[in-house]
Amino acid sequence: MSKRSKIGFLIGMAVVLLFVMSGCGSKEKTADVKPTETAKSSPASTANPANASAKPKEPAPESKLSEISNFMISSFWNEGFVDITWYVSNGTGNTGKKLDIDFTIERLGKAMEQKAEYDTYIQGLDAKYDNVKQVWTKLSKETDNLYKQLKENTPKANDKSYKFDTGLFQQYSNAFRDDVQALNKKQ
């Protein structure tokens, strides 16, 4: 390589190096500026600094009760009890497809853990929610009874002698849903 080529190459590398370094330097400056600007414009920073690290606010009881009602219908009725009723009488789930009864009961077990948390939540509500609490107590107890029956005596497909009566569950579930909807309309 000629001397001239070497000098040209070194100048080119120096220019590239300057561009790279100037790019890195500008990123560092904007990185230093942005958090400060963000902190200044953040609503949390204008309030009490202790609130900035506080947990998110718990949803209103009416909203939480709607969540619980939806959970009961979805996790216990749609994905459990209705399929089991069909399984006992027809040997399939409610859509006519195969049903793994052990898996269904296992999933109900996971839902029971969540329901226990909801039991605690609902019992902690104030007197304004006494009607909902009363219906929940019945719904929760009936859910426990049905789950206990499934655990102690797992049904077999097409077993017409197996009695799995979901009538009370449906009655209490509908009443709970209706009471929760009424509370939400009052808001």
C-alpha atoms as an extended CHARMM CRD file, in Angstrom:
* protein
*
       187  EXT
         1         1  MET       CA              0.0000000000        0.0000000000        0.0000000000  PROA      1               0.0000000000
         2         2  SER       CA              1.3530000000        3.4050000000       -0.8610000000  PROA      2               0.0000000000
         3         3  LYS       CA              1.9360000000        6.1080000000        1.6800000000  PROA      3               0.0000000000
         4         4  ARG       CA             -0.8850000000        8.1220000000        0.1950000000  PROA      4               0.0000000000
         5         5  SER       CA             -3.2960000000        5.1760000000        0.4450000000  PROA      5               0.0000000000
         6         6  LYS       CA             -2.3240000000        4.5600000000        4.0520000000  PROA      6               0.0000000000
         7         7  ILE       CA             -2.9410000000        8.2190000000        4.9550000000  PROA      7               0.0000000000
         8         8  GLY       CA             -6.2850000000        8.1440000000        3.1290000000  PROA      8               0.0000000000
         9         9  PHE       CA             -7.2320000000        4.9550000000        4.9160000000  PROA      9               0.0000000000
        10        10  LEU       CA             -6.2560000000        6.3850000000        8.3250000000  PROA      10              0.0000000000
        11        11  ILE       CA             -8.1720000000        9.6240000000        7.6630000000  PROA      11              0.0000000000
        12        12  GLY       CA            -11.1990000000        7.5890000000        6.6080000000  PROA      12              0.0000000000
        13        13  MET       CA            -10.9810000000        5.4930000000        9.7670000000  PROA      13              0.0000000000
        14        14  ALA       CA            -10.6120000000        8.6390000000       11.8710000000  PROA      14              0.0000000000
        15        15  VAL       CA            -13.7490000000       10.1200000000       10.2720000000  PROA      15              0.0000000000
        16        16  VAL       CA            -15.6730000000        6.8920000000       10.8710000000  PROA      16              0.0000000000
        17        17  LEU       CA            -14.4220000000        6.7840000000       14.4380000000  PROA      17              0.0000000000
        18        18  LEU       CA            -15.5420000000       10.3880000000       14.9850000000  PROA      18              0.0000000000
        19        19  PHE       CA            -19.0020000000        9.6080000000       13.6300000000  PROA      19              0.0000000000
        20        20  VAL       CA            -19.2980000000        6.5680000000       15.8460000000  PROA      20              0.0000000000
        21        21  MET       CA            -18.1070000000        8.4300000000       18.9120000000  PROA      21              0.0000000000
        22        22  SER       CA            -20.3160000000       11.4340000000       18.2450000000  PROA      22              0.0000000000
        23        23  GLY       CA            -23.3040000000        9.1160000000       17.8130000000  PROA      23              0.0000000000
        24        24  CYS       CA            -22.5530000000        7.3670000000       21.0950000000  PROA      24              0.0000000000
        25        25  GLY       CA            -22.0450000000       10.6480000000       22.8490000000  PROA      25              0.0000000000
        26        26  SER       CA            -25.3610000000       12.0500000000       21.6770000000  PROA      26              0.0000000000
        27        27  LYS       CA            -27.1920000000        8.9150000000       22.8000000000  PROA      27              0.0000000000
        28        28  GLU       CA            -25.6960000000        9.2160000000       26.2490000000  PROA      28              0.0000000000
        29        29  LYS       CA            -26.7730000000       12.8400000000       26.4910000000  PROA      29              0.0000000000
        30        30  THR       CA            -30.3490000000       12.0940000000       25.4450000000  PROA      30              0.0000000000
        31        31  ALA       CA            -30.4200000000        9.1300000000       27.7770000000  PROA      31              0.0000000000
        32        32  ASP       CA            -29.3640000000       11.4260000000       30.6130000000  PROA      32              0.0000000000
        33        33  VAL       CA            -31.9770000000       14.0150000000       29.6890000000  PROA      33              0.0000000000
        34        34  LYS       CA            -34.9900000000       11.8160000000       29.0340000000  PROA      34              0.0000000000
        35        35  PRO       CA            -35.3970000000       10.2480000000       32.4880000000  PROA      35              0.0000000000
        36        36  THR       CA            -35.1810000000       13.6820000000       34.0700000000  PROA      36              0.0000000000
        37        37  GLU       CA            -37.7020000000       15.1170000000       31.6440000000  PROA      37              0.0000000000
        38        38  THR       CA            -39.9340000000       12.0850000000       32.0930000000  PROA      38              0.0000000000
        39        39  ALA       CA            -39.7200000000       12.3370000000       35.8660000000  PROA      39              0.0000000000
        40        40  LYS       CA            -40.5970000000       16.0280000000       35.7240000000  PROA      40              0.0000000000
        41        41  SER       CA            -43.6590000000       15.4070000000       33.5760000000  PROA      41              0.0000000000
        42        42  SER       CA            -44.7880000000       12.2570000000       35.3710000000  PROA      42              0.0000000000
        43        43  PRO       CA            -47.9900000000       12.6290000000       37.4360000000  PROA      43              0.0000000000
        44        44  ALA       CA            -46.4830000000       10.4140000000       40.1380000000  PROA      44              0.0000000000
        45        45  SER       CA            -43.6160000000       12.8440000000       40.6610000000  PROA      45              0.0000000000
        46        46  THR       CA            -45.9640000000       15.7800000000       41.2710000000  PROA      46              0.0000000000
        47        47  ALA       CA            -47.7520000000       13.8400000000       43.9940000000  PROA      47              0.0000000000
        48        48  ASN       CA            -46.3100000000       12.5380000000       47.2170000000  PROA      48              0.0000000000
        49        49  PRO       CA            -43.0590000000       10.6730000000       46.3740000000  PROA      49              0.0000000000
        50        50  ALA       CA            -44.1490000000        7.7960000000       48.6190000000  PROA      50              0.0000000000
        51        51  ASN       CA            -47.0850000000        7.2030000000       46.2640000000  PROA      51              0.0000000000
        52        52  ALA       CA            -44.7730000000        6.6830000000       43.2960000000  PROA      52              0.0000000000
        53        53  SER       CA            -43.7460000000        3.2730000000       44.6170000000  PROA      53              0.0000000000
        54        54  ALA       CA            -47.1740000000        2.3240000000       46.0150000000  PROA      54              0.0000000000
        55        55  LYS       CA            -49.0880000000       -0.6890000000       44.6950000000  PROA      55              0.0000000000
        56        56  PRO       CA            -51.6860000000       -0.1000000000       41.9850000000  PROA      56              0.0000000000
        57        57  LYS       CA            -55.0660000000        0.8470000000       43.3810000000  PROA      57              0.0000000000
        58        58  GLU       CA            -57.4720000000       -2.0400000000       44.0020000000  PROA      58              0.0000000000
        59        59  PRO       CA            -60.4700000000       -1.9460000000       41.6130000000  PROA      59              0.0000000000
        60        60  ALA       CA            -63.8590000000       -0.8550000000       42.9220000000  PROA      60              0.0000000000
        61        61  PRO       CA            -65.8280000000       -3.6790000000       44.5800000000  PROA      61              0.0000000000
        62        62  GLU       CA            -68.4300000000       -3.6100000000       41.7940000000  PROA      62              0.0000000000
        63        63  SER       CA            -65.7160000000       -4.1790000000       39.1970000000  PROA      63              0.0000000000
        64        64  LYS       CA            -64.0990000000       -6.9410000000       41.2510000000  PROA      64              0.0000000000
        65        65  LEU       CA            -67.4810000000       -8.6140000000       41.7780000000  PROA      65              0.0000000000
        66        66  SER       CA            -68.0680000000       -8.5940000000       38.0100000000  PROA      66              0.0000000000
        67        67  GLU       CA            -64.6880000000      -10.2600000000       37.5670000000  PROA      67              0.0000000000
        68        68  ILE       CA            -65.6580000000      -12.8970000000       40.1410000000  PROA      68              0.0000000000
        69        69  SER       CA            -69.0350000000      -13.5300000000       38.4860000000  PROA      69              0.0000000000
        70        70  ASN       CA            -67.3710000000      -13.9830000000       35.0920000000  PROA      70              0.0000000000
        71        71  PHE       CA            -64.7860000000      -16.2760000000       36.6620000000  PROA      71              0.0000000000
        72        72  MET       CA            -67.4710000000      -18.5210000000       38.1690000000  PROA      72              0.0000000000
        73        73  ILE       CA            -69.3430000000      -18.8470000000       34.8890000000  PROA      73              0.0000000000
        74        74  SER       CA            -66.2130000000      -19.4070000000       32.8330000000  PROA      74              0.0000000000
        75        75  SER       CA            -64.0750000000      -21.5880000000       35.1040000000  PROA      75              0.0000000000
        76        76  PHE       CA            -66.7210000000      -23.6340000000       36.8580000000  PROA      76              0.0000000000
        77        77  TRP       CA            -69.7190000000      -23.7720000000       34.5560000000  PROA      77              0.0000000000
        78        78  ASN       CA            -68.3630000000      -23.4810000000       31.0000000000  PROA      78              0.0000000000
        79        79  GLU       CA            -65.0920000000      -25.3530000000       31.5320000000  PROA      79              0.0000000000
        80        80  GLY       CA            -66.2820000000      -27.7820000000       34.1760000000  PROA      80              0.0000000000
        81        81  PHE       CA            -69.7450000000      -28.5770000000       35.3810000000  PROA      81              0.0000000000
        82        82  VAL       CA            -71.6070000000      -28.3830000000       32.0700000000  PROA      82              0.0000000000
        83        83  ASP       CA            -69.0060000000      -30.6110000000       30.4000000000  PROA      83              0.0000000000
        84        84  ILE       CA            -69.1790000000      -33.0990000000       33.2540000000  PROA      84              0.0000000000
        85        85  THR       CA            -72.9810000000      -33.2290000000       33.0430000000  PROA      85              0.0000000000
        86        86  TRP       CA            -72.7090000000      -34.0600000000       29.3470000000  PROA      86              0.0000000000
        87        87  TYR       CA            -69.8960000000      -36.5320000000       29.9760000000  PROA      87              0.0000000000
        88        88  VAL       CA            -72.0220000000      -38.4790000000       32.4420000000  PROA      88              0.0000000000
        89        89  SER       CA            -75.0240000000      -38.6500000000       30.1360000000  PROA      89              0.0000000000
        90        90  ASN       CA            -73.3980000000      -38.7800000000       26.6610000000  PROA      90              0.0000000000
        91        91  GLY       CA            -69.7460000000      -39.7310000000       27.1550000000  PROA      91              0.0000000000
        92        92  THR       CA            -68.4910000000      -36.4560000000       25.6220000000  PROA      92              0.0000000000
        93        93  GLY       CA            -68.1120000000      -32.8090000000       26.5280000000  PROA      93              0.0000000000
        94        94  ASN       CA            -70.9540000000      -30.4090000000       25.7810000000  PROA      94              0.0000000000
        95        95  THR       CA            -69.6780000000      -29.8540000000       22.2210000000  PROA      95              0.0000000000
        96        96  GLY       CA            -69.8030000000      -33.5710000000       21.4200000000  PROA      96              0.0000000000
        97        97  LYS       CA            -66.0140000000      -33.9370000000       21.5020000000  PROA      97              0.0000000000
        98        98  LYS       CA            -63.8700000000      -36.1960000000       23.6970000000  PROA      98              0.0000000000
        99        99  LEU       CA            -63.4360000000      -35.1000000000       27.2820000000  PROA      99              0.0000000000
       100       100  ASP       CA            -60.5250000000      -35.9410000000       29.5700000000  PROA      100             0.0000000000
       101       101  ILE       CA            -62.4040000000      -36.1000000000       32.8710000000  PROA      101             0.0000000000
       102       102  ASP       CA            -59.2520000000      -36.1970000000       35.0140000000  PROA      102             0.0000000000
       103       103  PHE       CA            -57.8720000000      -33.0930000000       33.3100000000  PROA      103             0.0000000000
       104       104  THR       CA            -61.2250000000      -31.3180000000       33.7180000000  PROA      104             0.0000000000
       105       105  ILE       CA            -61.2840000000      -32.0820000000       37.4420000000  PROA      105             0.0000000000
       106       106  GLU       CA            -57.6450000000      -30.9960000000       37.7540000000  PROA      106             0.0000000000
       107       107  ARG       CA            -58.5240000000      -27.6360000000       36.1540000000  PROA      107             0.0000000000
       108       108  LEU       CA            -61.4440000000      -27.2800000000       38.5390000000  PROA      108             0.0000000000
       109       109  GLY       CA            -58.9520000000      -27.7890000000       41.3810000000  PROA      109             0.0000000000
       110       110  LYS       CA            -56.9400000000      -24.8020000000       40.1500000000  PROA      110             0.0000000000
       111       111  ALA       CA            -60.1450000000      -22.7700000000       39.9440000000  PROA      111             0.0000000000
       112       112  MET       CA            -60.9620000000      -23.7920000000       43.5230000000  PROA      112             0.0000000000
       113       113  GLU       CA            -57.7150000000      -22.1530000000       44.6700000000  PROA      113             0.0000000000
       114       114  GLN       CA            -58.7540000000      -18.8880000000       43.0120000000  PROA      114             0.0000000000
       115       115  LYS       CA            -62.2640000000      -19.2050000000       44.4490000000  PROA      115             0.0000000000
       116       116  ALA       CA            -60.7740000000      -19.4270000000       47.9500000000  PROA      116             0.0000000000
       117       117  GLU       CA            -59.1600000000      -16.0130000000       47.3840000000  PROA      117             0.0000000000
       118       118  TYR       CA            -62.5130000000      -14.6560000000       46.2130000000  PROA      118             0.0000000000
       119       119  ASP       CA            -64.1910000000      -16.1250000000       49.3150000000  PROA      119             0.0000000000
       120       120  THR       CA            -61.8530000000      -14.0420000000       51.4660000000  PROA      120             0.0000000000
       121       121  TYR       CA            -62.3520000000      -10.9270000000       49.3530000000  PROA      121             0.0000000000
       122       122  ILE       CA            -66.1500000000      -11.1030000000       49.4290000000  PROA      122             0.0000000000
       123       123  GLN       CA            -66.3200000000      -11.7820000000       53.1580000000  PROA      123             0.0000000000
       124       124  GLY       CA            -64.2340000000       -8.6350000000       53.6790000000  PROA      124             0.0000000000
       125       125  LEU       CA            -66.7400000000       -6.3640000000       51.9100000000  PROA      125             0.0000000000
       126       126  ASP       CA            -68.7430000000       -3.8950000000       53.9870000000  PROA      126             0.0000000000
       127       127  ALA       CA            -72.4790000000       -4.0530000000       54.7940000000  PROA      127             0.0000000000
       128       128  LYS       CA            -73.4370000000       -2.3820000000       51.5030000000  PROA      128             0.0000000000
       129       129  TYR       CA            -72.7430000000       -5.7400000000       49.8490000000  PROA      129             0.0000000000
       130       130  ASP       CA            -74.6090000000       -7.9910000000       52.3030000000  PROA      130             0.0000000000
       131       131  ASN       CA            -77.0560000000       -9.2970000000       49.6620000000  PROA      131             0.0000000000
       132       132  VAL       CA            -74.2320000000      -10.2610000000       47.3310000000  PROA      132             0.0000000000
       133       133  LYS       CA            -72.3240000000      -11.8250000000       50.2200000000  PROA      133             0.0000000000
       134       134  GLN       CA            -75.3490000000      -13.9210000000       51.1770000000  PROA      134             0.0000000000
       135       135  VAL       CA            -75.7840000000      -15.2760000000       47.6440000000  PROA      135             0.0000000000
       136       136  TRP       CA            -72.0290000000      -15.8220000000       47.3080000000  PROA      136             0.0000000000
       137       137  THR       CA            -72.0000000000      -17.9150000000       50.4730000000  PROA      137             0.0000000000
       138       138  LYS       CA            -74.5920000000      -20.2480000000       48.9240000000  PROA      138             0.0000000000
       139       139  LEU       CA            -72.8450000000      -20.3300000000       45.5350000000  PROA      139             0.0000000000
       140       140  SER       CA            -69.4510000000      -20.9720000000       47.0770000000  PROA      140             0.0000000000
       141       141  LYS       CA            -70.7600000000      -23.7820000000       49.2880000000  PROA      141             0.0000000000
       142       142  GLU       CA            -72.5430000000      -25.4670000000       46.3690000000  PROA      142             0.0000000000
       143       143  THR       CA            -69.3790000000      -25.1900000000       44.2570000000  PROA      143             0.0000000000
       144       144  ASP       CA            -67.4320000000      -26.8400000000       47.0830000000  PROA      144             0.0000000000
       145       145  ASN       CA            -70.0330000000      -29.6420000000       47.2880000000  PROA      145             0.0000000000
       146       146  LEU       CA            -69.9160000000      -30.3790000000       43.5610000000  PROA      146             0.0000000000
       147       147  TYR       CA            -66.1240000000      -30.3410000000       43.4540000000  PROA      147             0.0000000000
       148       148  LYS       CA            -65.9210000000      -32.6090000000       46.5110000000  PROA      148             0.0000000000
       149       149  GLN       CA            -68.2950000000      -35.0580000000       44.8360000000  PROA      149             0.0000000000
       150       150  LEU       CA            -66.1090000000      -35.1320000000       41.7150000000  PROA      150             0.0000000000
       151       151  LYS       CA            -62.9260000000      -35.6980000000       43.7450000000  PROA      151             0.0000000000
       152       152  GLU       CA            -64.4150000000      -38.4440000000       45.9090000000  PROA      152             0.0000000000
       153       153  ASN       CA            -66.3140000000      -40.2270000000       43.1490000000  PROA      153             0.0000000000
       154       154  THR       CA            -64.9920000000      -39.4440000000       39.6650000000  PROA      154             0.0000000000
       155       155  PRO       CA            -67.7280000000      -40.0050000000       37.0810000000  PROA      155             0.0000000000
       156       156  LYS       CA            -67.4630000000      -42.4480000000       34.2100000000  PROA      156             0.0000000000
       157       157  ALA       CA            -68.5880000000      -41.7480000000       30.6550000000  PROA      157             0.0000000000
       158       158  ASN       CA            -72.2160000000      -42.6700000000       29.9400000000  PROA      158             0.0000000000
       159       159  ASP       CA            -72.8730000000      -43.5700000000       33.5940000000  PROA      159             0.0000000000
       160       160  LYS       CA            -76.5960000000      -42.8810000000       33.8490000000  PROA      160             0.0000000000
       161       161  SER       CA            -76.5530000000      -43.8890000000       37.5250000000  PROA      161             0.0000000000
       162       162  TYR       CA            -74.1200000000      -41.0670000000       38.4440000000  PROA      162             0.0000000000
       163       163  LYS       CA            -76.0490000000      -38.1450000000       39.8870000000  PROA      163             0.0000000000
       164       164  PHE       CA            -74.4300000000      -34.7780000000       39.2310000000  PROA      164             0.0000000000
       165       165  ASP       CA            -77.0990000000      -32.1780000000       39.9310000000  PROA      165             0.0000000000
       166       166  THR       CA            -76.0320000000      -28.6500000000       39.0310000000  PROA      166             0.0000000000
       167       167  GLY       CA            -79.4450000000      -27.0830000000       39.6120000000  PROA      167             0.0000000000
       168       168  LEU       CA            -78.5140000000      -25.2180000000       42.8030000000  PROA      168             0.0000000000
       169       169  PHE       CA            -75.2200000000      -24.0690000000       41.2950000000  PROA      169             0.0000000000
       170       170  GLN       CA            -77.0900000000      -22.5960000000       38.3340000000  PROA      170             0.0000000000
       171       171  GLN       CA            -79.6880000000      -20.9480000000       40.5760000000  PROA      171             0.0000000000
       172       172  TYR       CA            -77.1000000000      -19.3370000000       42.8590000000  PROA      172             0.0000000000
       173       173  SER       CA            -74.7910000000      -18.4260000000       39.9890000000  PROA      173             0.0000000000
       174       174  ASN       CA            -77.6090000000      -16.6640000000       38.1390000000  PROA      174             0.0000000000
       175       175  ALA       CA            -78.6690000000      -14.8280000000       41.3110000000  PROA      175             0.0000000000
       176       176  PHE       CA            -75.0880000000      -13.7500000000       42.0110000000  PROA      176             0.0000000000
       177       177  ARG       CA            -74.6530000000      -12.4860000000       38.4410000000  PROA      177             0.0000000000
       178       178  ASP       CA            -77.9680000000      -10.5980000000       38.6130000000  PROA      178             0.0000000000
       179       179  ASP       CA            -77.1060000000       -8.9860000000       41.9620000000  PROA      179             0.0000000000
       180       180  VAL       CA            -73.6930000000       -7.9240000000       40.7040000000  PROA      180             0.0000000000
       181       181  GLN       CA            -75.2140000000       -6.4410000000       37.5560000000  PROA      181             0.0000000000
       182       182  ALA       CA            -77.7140000000       -4.5170000000       39.6900000000  PROA      182             0.0000000000
       183       183  LEU       CA            -74.8600000000       -3.0920000000       41.7690000000  PROA      183             0.0000000000
       184       184  ASN       CA            -73.0500000000       -1.9940000000       38.6150000000  PROA      184             0.0000000000
       185       185  LYS       CA            -76.1830000000       -0.2220000000       37.3220000000  PROA      185             0.0000000000
       186       186  LYS       CA            -76.3780000000        1.8060000000       40.5680000000  PROA      186             0.0000000000
       187       187  GLN       CA            -72.8940000000        3.2100000000       39.9960000000  PROA      187             0.0000000000
